[in-house]
Amino acid sequence: MSATFVPKSDFLSVLMERGYIHQCSDFEGVDARAKAGELTAYIGFDCTASSLHVGSLVQIMMLRWLQKTGGKPVPLMGGGTTRVGDPSGKDESRRLLSLDDIEANKTSIKQVFAKFLTFGNGPTDAVMPDNAEWLTALNYIDFLRDVGRHFSVNRMLSMDSVKMRLERDQELSFIEFNYMCLQAYDFVELHRRYGCLLQMGGSDQWGNIVTGIDLGRRMGAPQLYALTSPLLTTASGAKMGKTAAGAVWLNADMLPVYDYWQYWRNTEDADVGRFLKLFTDLPMDEIRRLEALAGAEINEAKKILATEATAMLHGRAEAEAASETARKTFEEGALTTSLPTVEIAAGELAAGVGVLNAFVKAGLVPSTGEARRQVKSGGLRVNDALVTDERAQLTNADLMGEGVIKLSFGKKKHILLAPR
RNA sequence: GGGGGAAUGUCCCGAGCGGCAAAGGGGGCGGACUGUAAAUCCGCUGGCUAUGCCUUCGCAGGUUCGAGUCCUGCUUCCCCCA
């Protein structure tokens, strides 16, 4: 990033100040377009799963800021490319999704975008096209003649992603080699349809985006631009968004709101400031104050981070509730009925359930074997009492005043078992 | 087309004279210490109706009391030659 560049547009000012930018093809160009108003930009999203996860949040936030600063965000669904199966993963074993699956995934993912963006027909309203709309209609010969002739194989071979594979003698399939052509074509098509001038994405997308810019020039589009965000890792180097339990999903039906709140609450000290800037709307002054907190006080900043980030996705009320549940659970050790709850058949409980099985049923541990091991290392608690006998039975006698049994795995994971 | 090598615990890497639930890492999980952090230290890291039973070393057969280990065929990947 050029050190001397001072943005005039709100859009770039915010992005630079908050740390969203890794690379940009032309700061002055993007700045001027944003300043002029109604800059349209897109980011491509996979729809291989029914929910996006935290790893996509930086991208979503960039679109959100674009809209808030007067631009038009275009989240593009990769329905067409999903249908082919993105080969850029290591394994080819990824199953191909049926059309119905893809449609269902799109609907589900759109619900998340609706939380961050305003959709509609206005000039700065977001639209969510699917590249299947044009990719599936492509005719191979036409595509080769109209688009393919603009691609220089010499150049494609010199791209980092390709060069690396060739140097290592790793297989590079033809479809994979073509993937960047399809993505480049998306950019041109989105310019045609929506006047889209900017493509954003993670830093790993740089090569593909620039290829799109090049194709645009050759196909008579005006100057297009690229802007990438840094690849996010935590301060200790782990990738964002994965925990032991799996990915940190954005859809509430795949990850309870309470767990989402906890994910942010457990942020490492060193990441708090960076995350506040990237994942909340809080004003910079406030963030600077929070990240300056030292020692144990930084926990206050983490709570605010958790509540703000959760509120944006799940709503203020849900976020406050999660925060309150956490406060009672951790700071008072009290039982709250708002912890995630798992139901169990009343008759089953009356007859007595082994503790190990109870923890498996609650989904806290994957197997009774694991539960057994955790008992040995003192990691399981029933109603806050350490489990010492792995043969113990849970019965109605264990129900607390609220009519539930509290199961805890480690210090942070709690589930309520409720007879039904 | 010819020759050589490889595939191991369903997270990854990786040892493995015919007695193996299989060394060692990384990662992950739990415990201690803390602040629901990091760092550090300790323990654990196939499944089950469990002093036992079942399933694992690319796939399918075979030899053997016994196969990750030996033999045959197959699949996939890599290297060298044409």
Short mmCIF file of C-alpha atoms (C1' of nucleotides) in Angstrom, two decimals:
data_model
loop_
_atom_site.label_atom_id
_atom_site.label_comp_id
_atom_site.label_asym_id
_atom_site.label_seq_id
_atom_site.Cartn_x
_atom_site.Cartn_y
_atom_site.Cartn_z
CA MET A 1 0.00 0.00 0.00
CA SER A 2 1.40 3.38 -0.90
CA ALA A 3 2.46 5.13 2.24
CA THR A 4 1.79 8.61 1.00
CA PHE A 5 -1.70 8.03 -0.33
CA VAL A 6 -4.43 9.86 1.53
CA PRO A 7 -7.93 8.82 0.48
CA LYS A 8 -10.57 11.45 -0.18
CA SER A 9 -13.53 9.08 -0.32
CA ASP A 10 -15.30 7.82 2.78
CA PHE A 11 -15.13 4.30 1.43
CA LEU A 12 -11.36 4.02 1.19
CA SER A 13 -10.84 6.08 4.33
CA VAL A 14 -12.84 3.59 6.37
CA LEU A 15 -11.27 0.54 4.76
CA MET A 16 -7.74 1.80 5.24
CA GLU A 17 -8.30 2.99 8.76
CA ARG A 18 -9.86 -0.28 9.83
CA GLY A 19 -7.32 -2.57 8.26
CA TYR A 20 -9.34 -4.16 5.48
CA ILE A 21 -6.83 -3.52 2.73
CA HIS A 22 -4.00 -5.76 1.67
CA GLN A 23 -3.54 -4.71 -1.95
CA CYS A 24 -5.24 -2.43 -4.42
CA SER A 25 -4.61 -2.16 -8.13
CA ASP A 26 -5.06 1.61 -8.16
CA PHE A 27 -5.78 3.54 -4.97
CA GLU A 28 -6.31 6.89 -6.72
CA GLY A 29 -8.64 5.31 -9.28
CA VAL A 30 -10.84 3.55 -6.74
CA ASP A 31 -10.81 6.63 -4.54
CA ALA A 32 -12.00 8.86 -7.36
CA ARG A 33 -14.76 6.44 -8.33
CA ALA A 34 -15.93 6.09 -4.75
CA LYS A 35 -15.84 9.85 -4.28
CA ALA A 36 -17.98 10.30 -7.38
CA GLY A 37 -20.58 8.07 -5.75
CA GLU A 38 -22.41 4.87 -6.48
CA LEU A 39 -19.35 2.76 -6.86
CA THR A 40 -20.48 -0.79 -7.54
CA ALA A 41 -18.28 -3.59 -6.28
CA TYR A 42 -18.64 -7.33 -6.04
CA ILE A 43 -17.23 -10.24 -4.09
CA GLY A 44 -17.75 -13.86 -5.06
CA PHE A 45 -18.98 -16.39 -2.53
CA ASP A 46 -19.06 -20.12 -2.69
CA CYS A 47 -22.36 -21.84 -2.06
CA THR A 48 -21.11 -25.31 -1.29
CA ALA A 49 -22.44 -25.16 2.27
CA SER A 50 -25.74 -23.94 3.62
CA SER A 51 -24.03 -21.28 5.65
CA LEU A 52 -21.03 -19.02 5.39
CA HIS A 53 -18.64 -18.98 8.32
CA VAL A 54 -16.56 -16.42 10.10
CA GLY A 55 -13.87 -16.72 7.45
CA SER A 56 -16.13 -14.83 5.04
CA LEU A 57 -16.98 -12.10 7.48
CA VAL A 58 -14.22 -9.71 6.42
CA GLN A 59 -15.55 -9.81 2.88
CA ILE A 60 -19.11 -9.31 4.03
CA MET A 61 -18.04 -6.34 6.12
CA MET A 62 -16.29 -4.74 3.16
CA LEU A 63 -19.56 -4.87 1.22
CA ARG A 64 -21.35 -3.45 4.24
CA TRP A 65 -18.99 -0.49 4.46
CA LEU A 66 -19.31 0.06 0.74
CA GLN A 67 -23.06 0.41 1.14
CA LYS A 68 -22.76 2.61 4.21
CA THR A 69 -20.46 4.96 2.31
CA GLY A 70 -22.76 5.29 -0.66
CA GLY A 71 -21.77 2.39 -2.91
CA LYS A 72 -23.68 -0.55 -4.34
CA PRO A 73 -22.60 -3.97 -3.02
CA VAL A 74 -22.95 -7.08 -5.13
CA PRO A 75 -22.43 -10.39 -3.36
CA LEU A 76 -22.11 -12.88 -6.19
CA MET A 77 -23.15 -16.44 -5.57
CA GLY A 78 -20.95 -19.01 -7.29
CA GLY A 79 -23.86 -21.21 -8.27
CA GLY A 80 -22.42 -21.88 -11.70
CA THR A 81 -18.93 -22.62 -10.53
CA THR A 82 -20.23 -24.70 -7.64
CA ARG A 83 -22.04 -26.81 -10.18
CA VAL A 84 -18.75 -27.64 -11.79
CA GLY A 85 -17.03 -28.17 -8.47
CA ASP A 86 -14.23 -25.83 -7.57
CA PRO A 87 -11.07 -27.84 -8.16
CA SER A 88 -8.75 -25.46 -6.36
CA GLY A 89 -9.03 -27.47 -3.16
CA LYS A 90 -6.48 -30.19 -2.64
CA ASP A 91 -8.89 -33.05 -2.96
CA GLU A 92 -10.92 -33.71 -6.02
CA SER A 93 -13.08 -35.84 -3.81
CA ARG A 94 -15.47 -33.02 -3.04
CA ARG A 95 -18.88 -34.20 -4.01
CA LEU A 96 -20.82 -32.39 -6.66
CA LEU A 97 -23.95 -30.77 -5.36
CA SER A 98 -27.35 -31.22 -6.88
CA LEU A 99 -29.17 -28.19 -8.23
CA ASP A 100 -31.67 -28.38 -5.40
CA ASP A 101 -28.88 -28.35 -2.82
CA ILE A 102 -27.31 -25.33 -4.43
CA GLU A 103 -30.61 -23.47 -4.48
CA ALA A 104 -31.26 -24.32 -0.84
CA ASN A 105 -27.78 -23.15 0.08
CA LYS A 106 -28.28 -19.88 -1.74
CA THR A 107 -31.52 -19.17 0.07
CA SER A 108 -29.93 -19.93 3.38
CA ILE A 109 -26.86 -17.80 2.69
CA LYS A 110 -28.94 -14.88 1.51
CA GLN A 111 -30.54 -14.69 4.96
CA VAL A 112 -27.12 -13.87 6.34
CA PHE A 113 -26.42 -11.18 3.79
CA ALA A 114 -29.78 -9.62 4.58
CA LYS A 115 -28.50 -8.96 8.08
CA PHE A 116 -25.55 -6.97 6.82
CA LEU A 117 -26.83 -5.39 3.64
CA THR A 118 -29.99 -3.72 2.41
CA PHE A 119 -31.35 -5.40 -0.69
CA GLY A 120 -33.67 -3.80 -3.20
CA ASN A 121 -33.85 -1.92 -6.47
CA GLY A 122 -32.47 1.43 -5.40
CA PRO A 123 -29.13 2.76 -6.64
CA THR A 124 -27.21 1.67 -3.54
CA ASP A 125 -29.30 -1.39 -2.74
CA ALA A 126 -27.52 -4.70 -2.79
CA VAL A 127 -28.27 -7.33 -5.39
CA MET A 128 -27.29 -10.97 -5.23
CA PRO A 129 -26.84 -12.49 -8.67
CA ASP A 130 -25.69 -16.02 -9.35
CA ASN A 131 -23.04 -16.65 -11.96
CA ALA A 132 -25.04 -19.68 -13.09
CA GLU A 133 -27.28 -17.10 -14.79
CA TRP A 134 -24.66 -16.56 -17.46
CA LEU A 135 -22.14 -19.38 -17.09
CA THR A 136 -24.58 -22.20 -17.78
CA ALA A 137 -25.78 -20.47 -20.92
CA LEU A 138 -22.28 -20.28 -22.35
CA ASN A 139 -21.53 -22.08 -25.54
CA TYR A 140 -18.03 -23.53 -25.65
CA ILE A 141 -17.16 -22.38 -29.15
CA ASP A 142 -18.58 -18.91 -28.61
CA PHE A 143 -16.82 -18.59 -25.33
CA LEU A 144 -13.49 -19.59 -26.82
CA ARG A 145 -13.93 -17.16 -29.69
CA ASP A 146 -15.23 -14.17 -27.75
CA VAL A 147 -13.46 -14.56 -24.46
CA GLY A 148 -10.83 -17.26 -24.74
CA ARG A 149 -8.83 -15.43 -27.38
CA HIS A 150 -8.11 -12.68 -24.89
CA PHE A 151 -6.31 -15.00 -22.53
CA SER A 152 -2.61 -15.39 -22.97
CA VAL A 153 -1.49 -18.82 -21.92
CA ASN A 154 2.01 -17.45 -21.51
CA ARG A 155 0.69 -15.04 -18.96
CA MET A 156 -1.46 -17.55 -17.21
CA LEU A 157 1.54 -19.82 -16.86
CA SER A 158 3.44 -17.04 -15.17
CA MET A 159 0.83 -16.58 -12.47
CA ASP A 160 1.95 -17.56 -9.01
CA SER A 161 -0.81 -20.07 -8.40
CA VAL A 162 -0.02 -21.87 -11.63
CA LYS A 163 3.74 -21.50 -11.50
CA MET A 164 3.87 -23.01 -8.04
CA ARG A 165 2.00 -26.09 -9.17
CA LEU A 166 4.17 -26.54 -12.22
CA GLU A 167 7.41 -26.14 -10.30
CA ARG A 168 6.32 -28.71 -7.78
CA ASP A 169 5.19 -31.03 -10.54
CA GLN A 170 1.74 -31.07 -9.06
CA GLU A 171 -1.19 -31.92 -11.22
CA LEU A 172 -3.09 -28.99 -12.61
CA SER A 173 -6.25 -30.05 -14.33
CA PHE A 174 -7.59 -28.27 -17.37
CA ILE A 175 -10.75 -27.25 -15.58
CA GLU A 176 -8.73 -25.71 -12.81
CA PHE A 177 -6.66 -23.86 -15.34
CA ASN A 178 -9.91 -22.55 -16.80
CA TYR A 179 -11.38 -21.56 -13.48
CA MET A 180 -9.68 -18.20 -13.56
CA CYS A 181 -11.10 -17.57 -17.01
CA LEU A 182 -14.62 -18.11 -15.71
CA GLN A 183 -14.00 -15.85 -12.75
CA ALA A 184 -12.51 -13.20 -14.99
CA TYR A 185 -15.54 -13.47 -17.20
CA ASP A 186 -17.81 -12.97 -14.17
CA PHE A 187 -16.20 -9.60 -13.61
CA VAL A 188 -16.83 -8.50 -17.17
CA GLU A 189 -20.38 -9.78 -17.07
CA LEU A 190 -21.08 -7.97 -13.81
CA HIS A 191 -19.80 -4.79 -15.35
CA ARG A 192 -22.20 -5.24 -18.24
CA ARG A 193 -25.15 -5.98 -16.00
CA TYR A 194 -24.57 -3.69 -13.05
CA GLY A 195 -21.79 -1.35 -14.05
CA CYS A 196 -19.58 -3.08 -11.53
CA LEU A 197 -16.10 -1.53 -11.50
CA LEU A 198 -14.42 -3.11 -8.52
CA GLN A 199 -13.88 -6.66 -7.41
CA MET A 200 -12.84 -7.34 -3.87
CA GLY A 201 -11.80 -10.56 -2.16
CA GLY A 202 -9.24 -12.25 0.04
CA SER A 203 -5.59 -11.75 -0.80
CA ASP A 204 -5.47 -15.21 -2.38
CA GLN A 205 -7.87 -13.93 -5.03
CA TRP A 206 -5.53 -11.24 -6.31
CA GLY A 207 -4.37 -13.13 -9.38
CA ASN A 208 -7.89 -14.05 -10.44
CA ILE A 209 -9.15 -10.52 -9.94
CA VAL A 210 -6.34 -8.95 -11.92
CA THR A 211 -6.98 -11.41 -14.72
CA GLY A 212 -10.56 -10.13 -14.75
CA ILE A 213 -9.34 -6.55 -15.04
CA ASP A 214 -7.17 -7.52 -17.96
CA LEU A 215 -10.02 -9.31 -19.68
CA GLY A 216 -12.23 -6.28 -19.16
CA ARG A 217 -9.75 -4.03 -20.91
CA ARG A 218 -9.46 -6.40 -23.85
CA MET A 219 -13.21 -6.75 -24.14
CA GLY A 220 -13.85 -3.05 -24.17
CA ALA A 221 -14.93 -2.42 -20.60
CA PRO A 222 -13.63 0.70 -18.89
CA GLN A 223 -10.83 0.46 -16.33
CA LEU A 224 -11.73 -2.07 -13.65
CA TYR A 225 -10.17 -2.28 -10.19
CA ALA A 226 -9.00 -4.84 -7.66
CA LEU A 227 -8.94 -4.59 -3.89
CA THR A 228 -7.99 -7.43 -1.56
CA SER A 229 -8.17 -7.94 2.17
CA PRO A 230 -5.43 -9.56 4.22
CA LEU A 231 -5.72 -13.23 4.99
CA LEU A 232 -6.89 -13.30 8.57
CA THR A 233 -5.23 -15.39 11.20
CA THR A 234 -5.33 -15.04 14.94
CA ALA A 235 -2.31 -13.60 16.70
CA SER A 236 -1.07 -17.12 17.38
CA GLY A 237 -1.29 -18.01 13.73
CA ALA A 238 -4.40 -20.16 13.58
CA LYS A 239 -6.86 -19.68 10.76
CA MET A 240 -9.98 -17.74 11.64
CA GLY A 241 -13.24 -19.50 12.03
CA LYS A 242 -12.41 -23.01 12.97
CA THR A 243 -12.79 -24.42 16.43
CA ALA A 244 -12.73 -27.94 17.74
CA ALA A 245 -16.47 -28.17 17.24
CA GLY A 246 -16.08 -27.22 13.59
CA ALA A 247 -16.50 -24.05 11.62
CA VAL A 248 -17.98 -20.96 13.22
CA TRP A 249 -21.11 -20.74 11.13
CA LEU A 250 -23.08 -17.58 10.68
CA ASN A 251 -26.52 -19.17 10.45
CA ALA A 252 -28.14 -19.52 13.86
CA ASP A 253 -29.51 -22.96 13.05
CA MET A 254 -25.96 -24.22 12.59
CA LEU A 255 -24.36 -22.45 15.52
CA PRO A 256 -26.33 -21.18 18.54
CA VAL A 257 -26.14 -17.45 19.17
CA TYR A 258 -24.61 -18.11 22.56
CA ASP A 259 -21.76 -20.05 20.98
CA TYR A 260 -21.20 -17.29 18.45
CA TRP A 261 -20.95 -14.77 21.26
CA GLN A 262 -18.52 -17.05 23.09
CA TYR A 263 -16.37 -17.35 19.99
CA TRP A 264 -15.71 -13.62 20.05
CA ARG A 265 -15.47 -13.48 23.82
CA ASN A 266 -12.56 -15.89 23.68
CA THR A 267 -10.52 -13.69 21.36
CA GLU A 268 -6.83 -13.46 22.21
CA ASP A 269 -5.69 -10.21 23.81
CA ALA A 270 -3.49 -9.35 20.89
CA ASP A 271 -6.40 -9.56 18.44
CA VAL A 272 -8.97 -7.43 20.23
CA GLY A 273 -8.19 -4.11 18.59
CA ARG A 274 -7.87 -5.56 15.13
CA PHE A 275 -11.14 -7.48 15.46
CA LEU A 276 -13.05 -4.49 16.82
CA LYS A 277 -12.06 -2.56 13.72
CA LEU A 278 -12.87 -5.34 11.31
CA PHE A 279 -15.98 -6.88 12.82
CA THR A 280 -17.87 -4.06 14.51
CA ASP A 281 -19.27 -0.69 13.48
CA LEU A 282 -18.01 1.03 16.61
CA PRO A 283 -16.45 4.44 15.97
CA MET A 284 -12.67 4.50 15.85
CA ASP A 285 -12.36 6.69 18.94
CA GLU A 286 -14.21 4.12 20.98
CA ILE A 287 -12.10 1.30 19.57
CA ARG A 288 -8.87 3.11 20.34
CA ARG A 289 -10.03 3.51 23.92
CA LEU A 290 -10.97 -0.16 24.22
CA GLU A 291 -7.81 -1.60 22.72
CA ALA A 292 -5.71 0.50 25.06
CA LEU A 293 -7.13 -1.32 28.06
CA ALA A 294 -4.43 -3.33 29.77
CA GLY A 295 -4.35 -6.48 31.83
CA ALA A 296 -7.63 -7.95 32.93
CA GLU A 297 -9.49 -4.83 31.87
CA ILE A 298 -9.24 -5.91 28.28
CA ASN A 299 -11.95 -8.41 29.13
CA GLU A 300 -14.39 -5.51 29.00
CA ALA A 301 -13.29 -4.87 25.44
CA LYS A 302 -13.79 -8.53 24.60
CA LYS A 303 -17.33 -8.49 25.93
CA ILE A 304 -18.12 -5.43 23.85
CA LEU A 305 -16.55 -7.06 20.82
CA ALA A 306 -18.65 -10.17 21.37
CA THR A 307 -21.89 -8.30 21.87
CA GLU A 308 -21.36 -5.91 18.97
CA ALA A 309 -20.33 -8.63 16.54
CA THR A 310 -23.22 -10.82 17.62
CA ALA A 311 -25.72 -7.98 17.47
CA MET A 312 -24.79 -7.27 13.89
CA LEU A 313 -25.53 -10.85 12.85
CA HIS A 314 -28.29 -11.95 15.21
CA GLY A 315 -29.79 -8.71 16.45
CA ARG A 316 -29.24 -6.59 19.54
CA ALA A 317 -31.71 -8.44 21.76
CA GLU A 318 -30.22 -11.86 21.06
CA ALA A 319 -26.72 -10.53 21.61
CA GLU A 320 -27.64 -8.95 24.95
CA ALA A 321 -29.29 -12.19 26.00
CA ALA A 322 -26.15 -14.17 25.15
CA SER A 323 -24.07 -11.65 27.04
CA GLU A 324 -26.33 -11.90 30.07
CA THR A 325 -26.29 -15.69 29.96
CA ALA A 326 -22.50 -15.61 29.88
CA ARG A 327 -22.37 -13.14 32.76
CA LYS A 328 -24.56 -15.27 34.97
CA THR A 329 -22.81 -18.48 34.00
CA PHE A 330 -19.23 -17.25 34.39
CA GLU A 331 -19.37 -14.42 36.86
CA GLU A 332 -22.06 -15.70 39.21
CA GLY A 333 -21.87 -19.39 38.47
CA ALA A 334 -25.63 -19.28 38.39
CA LEU A 335 -27.84 -21.51 36.33
CA THR A 336 -29.66 -19.83 33.51
CA THR A 337 -32.27 -21.46 31.39
CA SER A 338 -30.98 -19.60 28.36
CA LEU A 339 -27.97 -21.84 27.92
CA PRO A 340 -28.21 -24.10 24.89
CA THR A 341 -30.63 -26.88 25.79
CA VAL A 342 -30.83 -30.49 24.68
CA GLU A 343 -33.99 -32.49 25.27
CA ILE A 344 -34.17 -36.00 26.57
CA ALA A 345 -37.17 -38.32 26.81
CA ALA A 346 -38.71 -38.01 30.28
CA GLY A 347 -39.16 -41.76 30.58
CA GLU A 348 -35.54 -42.36 29.71
CA LEU A 349 -34.37 -40.04 32.44
CA ALA A 350 -36.76 -41.56 34.99
CA ALA A 351 -35.20 -44.96 34.25
CA GLY A 352 -31.73 -43.56 34.73
CA VAL A 353 -29.14 -42.52 32.14
CA GLY A 354 -25.43 -43.19 32.47
CA VAL A 355 -23.43 -39.97 32.89
CA LEU A 356 -21.19 -40.84 29.98
CA ASN A 357 -24.13 -41.31 27.66
CA ALA A 358 -25.74 -38.14 28.91
CA PHE A 359 -22.70 -36.14 27.80
CA VAL A 360 -22.70 -37.87 24.44
CA LYS A 361 -26.41 -37.15 23.99
CA ALA A 362 -25.81 -33.51 24.85
CA GLY A 363 -23.23 -33.37 22.08
CA LEU A 364 -20.49 -32.21 24.40
CA VAL A 365 -18.25 -35.20 23.67
CA PRO A 366 -18.20 -37.39 20.57
CA SER A 367 -18.14 -40.81 22.24
CA THR A 368 -18.45 -42.52 25.56
CA GLY A 369 -14.78 -43.36 25.30
CA GLU A 370 -13.96 -39.66 25.14
CA ALA A 371 -16.32 -39.01 28.04
CA ARG A 372 -14.53 -41.69 30.03
CA ARG A 373 -11.18 -40.06 29.39
CA GLN A 374 -12.50 -36.67 30.36
CA VAL A 375 -13.78 -38.04 33.64
CA LYS A 376 -10.24 -39.22 34.36
CA SER A 377 -8.78 -35.79 33.67
CA GLY A 378 -11.52 -34.05 35.60
CA GLY A 379 -13.21 -32.30 32.71
CA LEU A 380 -16.86 -33.20 33.24
CA ARG A 381 -19.32 -31.70 35.69
CA VAL A 382 -22.99 -32.34 36.43
CA ASN A 383 -24.75 -29.40 38.09
CA ASP A 384 -21.27 -27.98 38.77
CA ALA A 385 -20.19 -31.07 40.69
CA LEU A 386 -17.17 -32.90 39.31
CA VAL A 387 -17.98 -36.30 37.84
CA THR A 388 -15.76 -38.85 39.53
CA ASP A 389 -17.67 -42.08 38.95
CA GLU A 390 -18.07 -42.92 35.30
CA ARG A 391 -20.83 -45.38 36.16
CA ALA A 392 -22.99 -42.82 37.90
CA GLN A 393 -26.59 -42.59 36.73
CA LEU A 394 -28.55 -39.43 36.10
CA THR A 395 -32.17 -39.59 37.20
CA ASN A 396 -35.03 -37.25 38.01
CA ALA A 397 -33.34 -36.71 41.36
CA ASP A 398 -30.65 -34.72 39.55
CA LEU A 399 -33.09 -32.19 38.14
CA MET A 400 -32.45 -28.76 39.55
CA GLY A 401 -35.14 -26.31 40.61
CA GLU A 402 -35.57 -25.17 37.00
CA GLY A 403 -36.32 -28.74 35.95
CA VAL A 404 -33.07 -29.20 34.06
CA ILE A 405 -29.68 -30.82 34.53
CA LYS A 406 -26.61 -28.73 33.77
CA LEU A 407 -23.81 -30.58 32.04
CA SER A 408 -20.42 -28.89 31.73
CA PHE A 409 -17.44 -29.90 29.64
CA GLY A 410 -14.36 -28.00 30.63
CA LYS A 411 -14.85 -24.52 31.96
CA LYS A 412 -16.59 -22.98 29.02
CA LYS A 413 -18.98 -25.44 27.46
CA HIS A 414 -22.32 -25.86 29.16
CA ILE A 415 -25.50 -27.56 28.05
CA LEU A 416 -28.82 -27.97 29.80
CA LEU A 417 -30.50 -31.35 29.65
CA ALA A 418 -34.27 -31.01 29.80
CA PRO A 419 -36.78 -33.88 30.05
CA ARG A 420 -39.54 -33.67 27.52
"C1'" G B 1 4.99 -47.80 -23.84
"C1'" G B 2 9.49 -49.51 -20.36
"C1'" G B 3 11.83 -49.22 -15.36
"C1'" G B 4 11.70 -47.62 -10.09
"C1'" G B 5 9.12 -45.77 -5.62
"C1'" A B 6 4.87 -44.67 -2.58
"C1'" A B 7 -0.15 -45.27 -0.03
"C1'" U B 8 -0.22 -46.26 7.94
"C1'" G B 9 -4.50 -44.39 13.38
"C1'" U B 10 -11.15 -40.94 8.75
"C1'" C B 11 -7.10 -33.62 11.04
"C1'" C B 12 -1.98 -33.63 9.12
"C1'" C B 13 3.14 -35.41 9.01
"C1'" G B 14 5.38 -39.91 9.94
"C1'" A B 15 8.27 -44.82 12.22
"C1'" G B 16 6.95 -49.77 12.01
"C1'" C B 17 12.65 -57.97 12.60
"C1'" G B 18 5.45 -62.04 11.11
"C1'" G B 19 2.72 -61.51 17.87
"C1'" C B 20 0.09 -54.45 16.95
"C1'" A B 21 -4.78 -50.82 19.07
"C1'" A B 22 0.50 -49.95 16.12
"C1'" A B 23 6.77 -45.46 18.04
"C1'" G B 24 7.35 -40.09 17.49
"C1'" G B 25 5.76 -35.20 16.12
"C1'" G B 26 2.22 -31.27 14.83
"C1'" G B 27 -2.71 -30.00 15.67
"C1'" G B 28 -6.75 -30.68 18.99
"C1'" C B 29 -9.11 -31.62 23.86
"C1'" G B 30 -8.94 -31.69 29.32
"C1'" G B 31 -6.27 -30.26 33.96
"C1'" A B 32 -2.91 -26.67 36.80
"C1'" C B 33 -1.59 -21.36 36.71
"C1'" U B 34 -4.54 -16.87 35.11
"C1'" G B 35 -8.43 -12.69 33.32
"C1'" U B 36 -13.52 -17.26 29.82
"C1'" A B 37 -6.44 -14.26 27.07
"C1'" A B 38 -1.34 -15.55 25.81
"C1'" A B 39 2.94 -18.16 27.49
"C1'" U B 40 4.37 -22.40 30.53
"C1'" C B 41 3.78 -27.25 32.86
"C1'" C B 42 0.94 -32.10 33.28
"C1'" G B 43 -2.48 -35.69 31.15
"C1'" C B 44 -5.31 -37.53 27.00
"C1'" U B 45 -5.90 -38.09 21.66
"C1'" G B 46 -10.03 -46.03 17.54
"C1'" G B 47 -15.43 -47.83 19.06
"C1'" C B 48 -18.71 -50.44 22.55
"C1'" U B 49 -23.91 -52.74 26.50
"C1'" A B 50 -16.06 -52.96 28.71
"C1'" U B 51 -11.20 -56.70 33.68
"C1'" G B 52 -13.89 -58.47 27.92
"C1'" C B 53 -15.57 -57.78 22.78
"C1'" C B 54 -15.44 -55.26 17.89
"C1'" U B 55 -13.12 -52.28 13.89
"C1'" U B 56 -8.56 -49.99 11.81
"C1'" C B 57 -2.46 -49.59 8.04
"C1'" G B 58 -5.12 -47.89 -0.56
"C1'" C B 59 -8.66 -52.32 -2.62
"C1'" A B 60 -9.40 -57.71 -3.31
"C1'" G B 61 -7.55 -62.43 -2.66
"C1'" G B 62 -3.57 -65.93 -0.71
"C1'" U B 63 0.46 -68.14 2.67
"C1'" U B 64 0.52 -68.70 8.22
"C1'" C B 65 -1.59 -70.75 14.75
"C1'" G B 66 -0.99 -65.51 13.82
"C1'" A B 67 -0.23 -60.36 8.41
"C1'" G B 68 0.54 -53.10 8.72
"C1'" U B 69 4.72 -56.42 7.91
"C1'" C B 70 5.41 -62.08 3.20
"C1'" C B 71 3.01 -63.57 -1.98
"C1'" U B 72 -0.58 -62.42 -6.28
"C1'" G B 73 -3.84 -59.18 -8.80
"C1'" C B 74 -6.07 -54.26 -8.92
"C1'" U B 75 -6.57 -48.78 -7.98
"C1'" U B 76 -4.35 -44.04 -7.23
"C1'" C B 77 -0.04 -40.82 -6.88
"C1'" C B 78 5.20 -39.69 -7.74
"C1'" C B 79 10.18 -40.27 -10.16
"C1'" C B 80 13.35 -41.85 -14.32
"C1'" C B 81 13.71 -43.52 -19.55
"C1'" A B 82 10.94 -43.47 -24.61
#
